[in-house]
Short mmCIF file of C-alpha atoms and ligand atoms in Angstrom, two decimals:
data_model
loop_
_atom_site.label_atom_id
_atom_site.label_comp_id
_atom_site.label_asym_id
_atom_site.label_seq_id
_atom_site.Cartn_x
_atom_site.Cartn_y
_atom_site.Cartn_z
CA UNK B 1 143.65 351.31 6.58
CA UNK B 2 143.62 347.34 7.16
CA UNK B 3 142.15 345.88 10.40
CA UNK B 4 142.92 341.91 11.54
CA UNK B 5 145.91 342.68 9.70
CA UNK B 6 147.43 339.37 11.07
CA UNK B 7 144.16 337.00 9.95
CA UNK B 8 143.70 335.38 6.62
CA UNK B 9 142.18 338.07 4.80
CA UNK B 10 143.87 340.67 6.46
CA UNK B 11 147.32 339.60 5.25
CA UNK B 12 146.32 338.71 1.78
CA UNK B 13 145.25 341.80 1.82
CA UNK B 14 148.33 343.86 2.64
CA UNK B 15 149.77 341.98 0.01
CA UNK B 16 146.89 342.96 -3.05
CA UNK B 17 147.12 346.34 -1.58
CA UNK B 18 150.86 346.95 -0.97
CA UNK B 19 151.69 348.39 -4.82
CA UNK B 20 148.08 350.89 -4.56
CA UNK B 21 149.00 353.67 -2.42
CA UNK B 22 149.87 354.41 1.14
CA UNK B 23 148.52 351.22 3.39
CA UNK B 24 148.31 351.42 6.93
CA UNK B 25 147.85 347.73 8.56
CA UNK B 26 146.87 347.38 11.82
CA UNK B 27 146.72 344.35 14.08
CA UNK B 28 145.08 343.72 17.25
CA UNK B 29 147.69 345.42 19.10
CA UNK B 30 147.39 348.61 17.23
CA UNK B 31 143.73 348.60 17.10
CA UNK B 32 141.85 346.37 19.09
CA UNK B 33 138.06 346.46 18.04
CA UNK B 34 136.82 346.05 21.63
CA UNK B 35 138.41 349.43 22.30
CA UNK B 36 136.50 351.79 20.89
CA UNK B 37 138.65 355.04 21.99
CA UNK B 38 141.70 352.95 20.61
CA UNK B 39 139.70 352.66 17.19
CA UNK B 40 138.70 356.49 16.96
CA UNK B 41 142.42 357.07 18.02
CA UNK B 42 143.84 354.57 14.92
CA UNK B 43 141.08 356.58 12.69
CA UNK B 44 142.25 360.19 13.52
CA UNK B 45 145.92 359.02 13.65
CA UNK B 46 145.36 357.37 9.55
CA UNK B 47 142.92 359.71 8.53
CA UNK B 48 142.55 356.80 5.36
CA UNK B 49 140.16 356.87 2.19
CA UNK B 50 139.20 353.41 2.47
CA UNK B 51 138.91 351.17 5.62
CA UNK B 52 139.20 347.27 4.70
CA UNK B 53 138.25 345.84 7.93
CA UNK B 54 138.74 342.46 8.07
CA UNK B 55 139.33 342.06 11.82
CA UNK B 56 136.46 340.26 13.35
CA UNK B 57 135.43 337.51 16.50
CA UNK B 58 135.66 334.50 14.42
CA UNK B 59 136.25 331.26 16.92
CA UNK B 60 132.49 330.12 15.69
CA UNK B 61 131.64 327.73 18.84
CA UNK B 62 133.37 329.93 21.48
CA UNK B 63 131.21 332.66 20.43
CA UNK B 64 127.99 330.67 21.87
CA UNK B 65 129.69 331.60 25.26
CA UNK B 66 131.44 334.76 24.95
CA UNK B 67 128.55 336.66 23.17
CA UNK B 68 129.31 340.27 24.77
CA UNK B 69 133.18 340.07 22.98
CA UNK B 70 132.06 338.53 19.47
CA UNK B 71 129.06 341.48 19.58
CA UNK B 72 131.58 343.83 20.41
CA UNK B 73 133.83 343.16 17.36
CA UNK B 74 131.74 341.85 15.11
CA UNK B 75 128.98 343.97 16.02
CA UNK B 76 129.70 347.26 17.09
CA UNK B 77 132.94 348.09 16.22
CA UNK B 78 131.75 348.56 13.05
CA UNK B 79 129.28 351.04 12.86
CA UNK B 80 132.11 352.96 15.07
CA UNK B 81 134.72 352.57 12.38
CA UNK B 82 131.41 352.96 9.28
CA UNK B 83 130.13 356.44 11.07
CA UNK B 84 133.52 357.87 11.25
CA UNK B 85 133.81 356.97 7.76
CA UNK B 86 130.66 358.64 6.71
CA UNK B 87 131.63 361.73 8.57
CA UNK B 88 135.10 362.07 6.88
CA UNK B 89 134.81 360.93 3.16
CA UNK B 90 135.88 357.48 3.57
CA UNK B 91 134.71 354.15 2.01
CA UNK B 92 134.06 351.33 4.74
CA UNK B 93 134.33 347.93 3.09
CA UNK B 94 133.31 345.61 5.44
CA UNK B 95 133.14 341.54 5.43
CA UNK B 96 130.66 339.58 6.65
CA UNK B 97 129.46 336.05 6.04
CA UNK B 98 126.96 333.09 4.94
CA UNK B 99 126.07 332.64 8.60
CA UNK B 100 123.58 335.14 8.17
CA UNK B 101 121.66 333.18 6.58
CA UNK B 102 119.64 330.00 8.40
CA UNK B 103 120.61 327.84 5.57
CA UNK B 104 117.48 326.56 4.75
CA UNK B 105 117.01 327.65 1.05
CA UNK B 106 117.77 325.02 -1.98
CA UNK B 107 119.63 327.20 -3.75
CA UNK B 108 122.43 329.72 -3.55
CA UNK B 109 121.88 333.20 -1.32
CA UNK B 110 120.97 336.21 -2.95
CA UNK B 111 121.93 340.05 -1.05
CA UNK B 112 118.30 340.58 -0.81
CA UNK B 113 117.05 336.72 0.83
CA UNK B 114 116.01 337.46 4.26
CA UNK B 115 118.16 336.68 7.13
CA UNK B 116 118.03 334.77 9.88
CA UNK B 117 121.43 333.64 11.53
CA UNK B 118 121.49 330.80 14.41
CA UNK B 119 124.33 331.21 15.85
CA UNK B 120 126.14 333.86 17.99
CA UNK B 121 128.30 334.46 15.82
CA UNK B 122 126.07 334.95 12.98
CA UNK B 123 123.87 337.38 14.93
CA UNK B 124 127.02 339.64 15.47
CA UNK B 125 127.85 339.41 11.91
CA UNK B 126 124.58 340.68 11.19
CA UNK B 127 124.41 343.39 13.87
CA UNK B 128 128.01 344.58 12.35
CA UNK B 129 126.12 344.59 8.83
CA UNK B 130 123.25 346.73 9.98
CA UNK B 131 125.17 348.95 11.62
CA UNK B 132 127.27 349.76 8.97
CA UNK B 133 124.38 350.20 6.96
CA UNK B 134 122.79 352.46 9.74
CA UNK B 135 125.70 354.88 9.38
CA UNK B 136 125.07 356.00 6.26
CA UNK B 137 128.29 356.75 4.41
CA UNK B 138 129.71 354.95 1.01
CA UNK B 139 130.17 351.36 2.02
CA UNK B 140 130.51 347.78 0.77
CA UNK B 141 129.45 344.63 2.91
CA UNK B 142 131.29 341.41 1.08
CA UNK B 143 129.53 338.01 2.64
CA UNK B 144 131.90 335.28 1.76
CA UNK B 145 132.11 331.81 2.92
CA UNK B 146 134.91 328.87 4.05
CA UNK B 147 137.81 331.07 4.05
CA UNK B 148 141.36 329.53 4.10
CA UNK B 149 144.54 330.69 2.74
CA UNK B 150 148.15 329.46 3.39
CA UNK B 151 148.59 332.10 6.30
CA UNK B 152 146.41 331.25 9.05
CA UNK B 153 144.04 328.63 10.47
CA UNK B 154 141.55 327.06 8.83
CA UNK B 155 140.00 323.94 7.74
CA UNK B 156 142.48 322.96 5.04
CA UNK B 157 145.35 323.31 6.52
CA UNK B 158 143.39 321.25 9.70
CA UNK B 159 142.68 318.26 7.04
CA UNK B 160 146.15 318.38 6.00
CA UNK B 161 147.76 317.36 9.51
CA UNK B 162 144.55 315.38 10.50
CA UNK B 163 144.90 313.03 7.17
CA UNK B 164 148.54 312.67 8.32
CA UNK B 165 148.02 311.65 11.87
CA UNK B 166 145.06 309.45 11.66
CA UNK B 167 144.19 306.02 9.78
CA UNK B 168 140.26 307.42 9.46
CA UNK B 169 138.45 310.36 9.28
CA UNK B 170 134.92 311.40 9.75
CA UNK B 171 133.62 314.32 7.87
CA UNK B 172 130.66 316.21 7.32
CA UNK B 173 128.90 315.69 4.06
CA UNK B 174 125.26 317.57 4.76
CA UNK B 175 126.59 320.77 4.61
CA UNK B 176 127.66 323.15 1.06
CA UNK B 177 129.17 325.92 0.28
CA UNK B 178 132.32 327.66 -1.51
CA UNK B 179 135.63 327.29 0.25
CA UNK B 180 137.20 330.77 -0.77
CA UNK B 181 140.62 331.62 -0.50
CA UNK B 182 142.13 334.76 1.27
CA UNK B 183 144.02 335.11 -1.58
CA UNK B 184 140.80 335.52 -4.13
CA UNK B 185 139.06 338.13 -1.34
CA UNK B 186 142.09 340.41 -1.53
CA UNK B 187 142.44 340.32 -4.96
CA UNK B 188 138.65 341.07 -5.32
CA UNK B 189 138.60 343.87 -2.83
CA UNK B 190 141.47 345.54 -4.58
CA UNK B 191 140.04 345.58 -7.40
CA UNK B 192 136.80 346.76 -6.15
CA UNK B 193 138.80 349.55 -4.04
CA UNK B 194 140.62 350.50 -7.38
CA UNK B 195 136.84 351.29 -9.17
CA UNK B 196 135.58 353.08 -6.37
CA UNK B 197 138.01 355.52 -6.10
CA UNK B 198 138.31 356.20 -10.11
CA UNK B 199 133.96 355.35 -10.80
CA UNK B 200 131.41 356.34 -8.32
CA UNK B 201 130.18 352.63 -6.82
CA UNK B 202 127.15 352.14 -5.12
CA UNK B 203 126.61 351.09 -1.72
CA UNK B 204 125.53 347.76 -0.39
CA UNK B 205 126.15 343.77 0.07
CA UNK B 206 127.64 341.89 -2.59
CA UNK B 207 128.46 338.33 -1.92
CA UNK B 208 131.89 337.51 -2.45
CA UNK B 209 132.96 333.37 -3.03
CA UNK B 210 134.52 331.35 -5.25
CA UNK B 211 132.45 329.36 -7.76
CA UNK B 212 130.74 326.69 -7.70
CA UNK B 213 130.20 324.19 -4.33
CA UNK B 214 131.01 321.02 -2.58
CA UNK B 215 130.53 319.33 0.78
CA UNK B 216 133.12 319.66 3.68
CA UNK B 217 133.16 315.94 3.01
CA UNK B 218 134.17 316.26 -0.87
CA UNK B 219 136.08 319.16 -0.06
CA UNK B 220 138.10 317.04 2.60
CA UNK B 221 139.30 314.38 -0.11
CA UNK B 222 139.76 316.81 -3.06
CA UNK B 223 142.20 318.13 -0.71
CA UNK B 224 144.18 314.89 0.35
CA UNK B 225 143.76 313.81 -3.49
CA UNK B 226 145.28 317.28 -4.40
CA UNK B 227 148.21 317.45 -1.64
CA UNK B 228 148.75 313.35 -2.42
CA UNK B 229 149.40 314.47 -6.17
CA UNK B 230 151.50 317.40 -5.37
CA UNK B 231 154.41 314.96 -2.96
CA UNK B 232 152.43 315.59 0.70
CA UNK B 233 153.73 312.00 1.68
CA UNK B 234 152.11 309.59 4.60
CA UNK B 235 148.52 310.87 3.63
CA UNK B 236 145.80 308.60 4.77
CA UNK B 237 143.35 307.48 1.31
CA UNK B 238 140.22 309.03 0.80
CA UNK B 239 138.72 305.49 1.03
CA UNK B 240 139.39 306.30 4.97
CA UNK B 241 137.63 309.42 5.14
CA UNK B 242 133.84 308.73 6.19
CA UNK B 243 131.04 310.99 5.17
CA UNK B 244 128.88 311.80 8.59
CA UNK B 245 126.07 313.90 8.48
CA UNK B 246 125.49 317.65 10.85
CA UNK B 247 123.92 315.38 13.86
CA UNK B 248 126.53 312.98 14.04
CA UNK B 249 128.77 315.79 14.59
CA UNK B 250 127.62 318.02 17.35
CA UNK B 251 128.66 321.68 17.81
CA UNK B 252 127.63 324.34 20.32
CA UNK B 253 127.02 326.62 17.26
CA UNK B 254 124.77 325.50 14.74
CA UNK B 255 125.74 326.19 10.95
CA UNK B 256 123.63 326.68 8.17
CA UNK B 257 123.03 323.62 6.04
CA UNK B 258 123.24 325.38 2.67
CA UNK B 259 126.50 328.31 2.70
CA UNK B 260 125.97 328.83 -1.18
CA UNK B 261 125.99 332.37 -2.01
CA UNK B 262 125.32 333.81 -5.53
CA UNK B 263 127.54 336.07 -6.80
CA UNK B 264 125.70 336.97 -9.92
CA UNK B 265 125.49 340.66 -8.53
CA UNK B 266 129.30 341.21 -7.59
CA UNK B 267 130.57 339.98 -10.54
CA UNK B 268 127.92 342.10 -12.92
CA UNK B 269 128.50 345.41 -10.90
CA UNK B 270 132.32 345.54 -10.99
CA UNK B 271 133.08 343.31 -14.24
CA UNK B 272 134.78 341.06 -12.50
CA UNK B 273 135.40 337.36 -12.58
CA UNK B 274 135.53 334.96 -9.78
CA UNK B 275 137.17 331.36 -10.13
CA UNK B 276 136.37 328.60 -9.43
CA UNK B 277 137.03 326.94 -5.44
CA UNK B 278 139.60 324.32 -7.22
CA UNK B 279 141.65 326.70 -8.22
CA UNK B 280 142.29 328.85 -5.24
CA UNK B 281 142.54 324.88 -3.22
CA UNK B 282 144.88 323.99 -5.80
CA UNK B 283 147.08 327.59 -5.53
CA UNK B 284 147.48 326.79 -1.65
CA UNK B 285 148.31 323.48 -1.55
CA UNK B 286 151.28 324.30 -4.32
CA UNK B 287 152.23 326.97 -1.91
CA UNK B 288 152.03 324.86 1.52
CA UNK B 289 154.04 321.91 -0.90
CA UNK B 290 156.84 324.52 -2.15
CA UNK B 291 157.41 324.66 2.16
CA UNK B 292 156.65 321.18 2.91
N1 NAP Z 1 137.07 332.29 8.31
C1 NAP Z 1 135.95 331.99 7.65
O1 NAP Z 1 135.69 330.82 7.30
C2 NAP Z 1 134.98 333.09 7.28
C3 NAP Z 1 133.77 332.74 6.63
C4 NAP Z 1 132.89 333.74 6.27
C5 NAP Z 1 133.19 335.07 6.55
N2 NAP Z 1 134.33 335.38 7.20
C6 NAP Z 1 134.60 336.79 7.50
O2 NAP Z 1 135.73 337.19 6.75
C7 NAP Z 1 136.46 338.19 7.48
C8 NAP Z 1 137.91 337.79 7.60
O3 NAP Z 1 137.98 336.55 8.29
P1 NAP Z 1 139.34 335.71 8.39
O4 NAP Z 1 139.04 334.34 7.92
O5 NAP Z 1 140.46 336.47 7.82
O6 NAP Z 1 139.45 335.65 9.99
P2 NAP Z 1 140.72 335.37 10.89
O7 NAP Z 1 141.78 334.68 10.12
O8 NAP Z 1 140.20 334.77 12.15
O9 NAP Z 1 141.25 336.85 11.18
C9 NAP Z 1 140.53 337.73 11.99
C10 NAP Z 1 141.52 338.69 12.58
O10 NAP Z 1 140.81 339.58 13.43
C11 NAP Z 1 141.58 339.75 14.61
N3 NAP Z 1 140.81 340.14 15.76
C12 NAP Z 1 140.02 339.39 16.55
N4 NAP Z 1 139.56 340.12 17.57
C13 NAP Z 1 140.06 341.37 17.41
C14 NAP Z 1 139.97 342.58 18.13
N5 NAP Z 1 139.27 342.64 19.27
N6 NAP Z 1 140.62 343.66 17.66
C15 NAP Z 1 141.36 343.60 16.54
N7 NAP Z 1 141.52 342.49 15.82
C16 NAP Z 1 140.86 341.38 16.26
C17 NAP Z 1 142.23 338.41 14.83
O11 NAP Z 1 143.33 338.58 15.68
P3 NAP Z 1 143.80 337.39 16.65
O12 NAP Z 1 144.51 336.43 15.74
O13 NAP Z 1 144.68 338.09 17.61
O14 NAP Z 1 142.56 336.81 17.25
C18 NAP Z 1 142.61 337.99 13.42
O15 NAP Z 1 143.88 338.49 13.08
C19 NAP Z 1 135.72 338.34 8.82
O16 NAP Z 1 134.82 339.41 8.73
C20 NAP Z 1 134.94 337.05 8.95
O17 NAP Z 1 133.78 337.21 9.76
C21 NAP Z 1 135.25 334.43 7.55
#
């Protein structure tokens, strides 16, 4: 059973899942994760092995003002969906995120650095974490980090119309992390579903990105460069995008300087590889140019 089967992850994920068995995908009008009698109902009506739920509150800034919805999904809803699980059989994978974290290490995140999320947002994320935790069953918590994917909205598909609309742009350069597709999450997760249901996998966090880092600032022009070399016509130059640092851009939530997550223990416990951010950049681009 899929939640936020209409978000980024969500539909990648129906896709990675589709050939694997019997998927049930719900959207917010199916299940909405503020309802928690509607959840329980979606749950008895599926009866499913494995919940993927990648539904979650994730308008970052809004959340600073709507606290009581973004703890409701992100937060609670969780260990509703994780305790039902641990009563029936059922694996909960769960994803959460780098805001947990304040940002303030030089290096990447491991699963057992301390927490300490500043925003909203991040505090849900890391009630929703606990509480899945809490309930005891088999689960997996995946943190990843800048998620976009050709389906959806998200920061490179934002660059994409801003670099055509506007001589100059100002991005931020102070903060790093992975951009990770949808595309790489889904592919990860099934995989990871596939081993848990044929090997007995522990519980716990693993953290889930694409390789290696940049800046939103690098990331921004490795994305114009990228969509510039594959036809995307009328592109402003990167010589017009300006690197700014976190204070010259203002937000009501504040985001953690340093997003880098190591996925040393991911990538050890399941055998699995994860590429590198270019790649997954360069897959969506092709696939936004093939529409273009
Ligand atoms: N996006 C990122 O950069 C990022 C970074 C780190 C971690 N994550 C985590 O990765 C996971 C997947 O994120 P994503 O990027 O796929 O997010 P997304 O594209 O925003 O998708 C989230 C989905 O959840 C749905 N949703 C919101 N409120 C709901 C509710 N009350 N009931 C049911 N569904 C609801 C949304 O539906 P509507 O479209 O109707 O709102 C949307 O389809 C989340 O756990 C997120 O916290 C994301």
């Amino acid at each position: 059973m899929i939640t936020g089967a209409d978000g980024q992850v969500g539909f990648e994920l129906r896709r990675a899942l589709a050939s694997r068995g019997d998927v049930v995908a719900y959207g917010r009008a199916e299940c909405d994760l503020e309802n928690e009698a509607n959840i329980r109902v979606a749950l008895r009506a599926t009866r499913p092995a494995i919940i993927f739920n990648a539904a979650a509150y994730t308008a970052v800034d809004r959340a600073e003002s709507e606290a009581a919805r973004a703890g409701a999904v992100n937060g609670i809803a969780p260990g509703v969906m994780a305790r039902w699980a641990a009563d029936n059989d059922c694996v909960m994978i769960h994803y959460s995120t780098d805001y947990v974290f304040d940002g303030e290490k030089d290096s990447p995140y491991v699963e057992t650095d301390s927490t300490n999320p500043q925003s909203v947002y991040g505090k849900s994320k890391l009630q929703g974490e606990e509480a899945v935790r809490a309930a005891g069953g088999q689960h997996l918590i995946l943190r990843t980090s800048w998620v976009y994917g050709h389906h959806g909205h998200n920061f490179l598909k934002t660059i994409l119309r801003l670099a055509s609309e506007r001589e100059t742009l100002r991005i931020v350069a102070d903060q790093v992390g992975a951009p990770t597709s949808a595309a790489l999450i889904a592919k990860t997760t099934a995989r990871i579903a596939d081993k848990i249901l044929t090997e007995s996998a522990g519980s716990g966090v693993y953290h889930l990105t694409a390789q290696g880092s940049t800046s939103w600032y690098d990331y921004a022009c490795y994305i114009v460069d990228r969509a510039t070399a594959r036809g995307f016509g009328g592109l402003l130059p990167t010589d017009k995008i300006e690197p700014i640092s976190t204070n010259d851009y203002p937000t009501p939530a504040k985001r953690p300087l340093n997003s880098r997550l190591n996925c040393a223990k991911l990538m050890d416990c399941f055998d699995l590889p994860l590429s590198p951010w270019q790649d997954g950049v360069e897959e969506v681009i092709g696939l936004l140019a093939a529409t273009n």
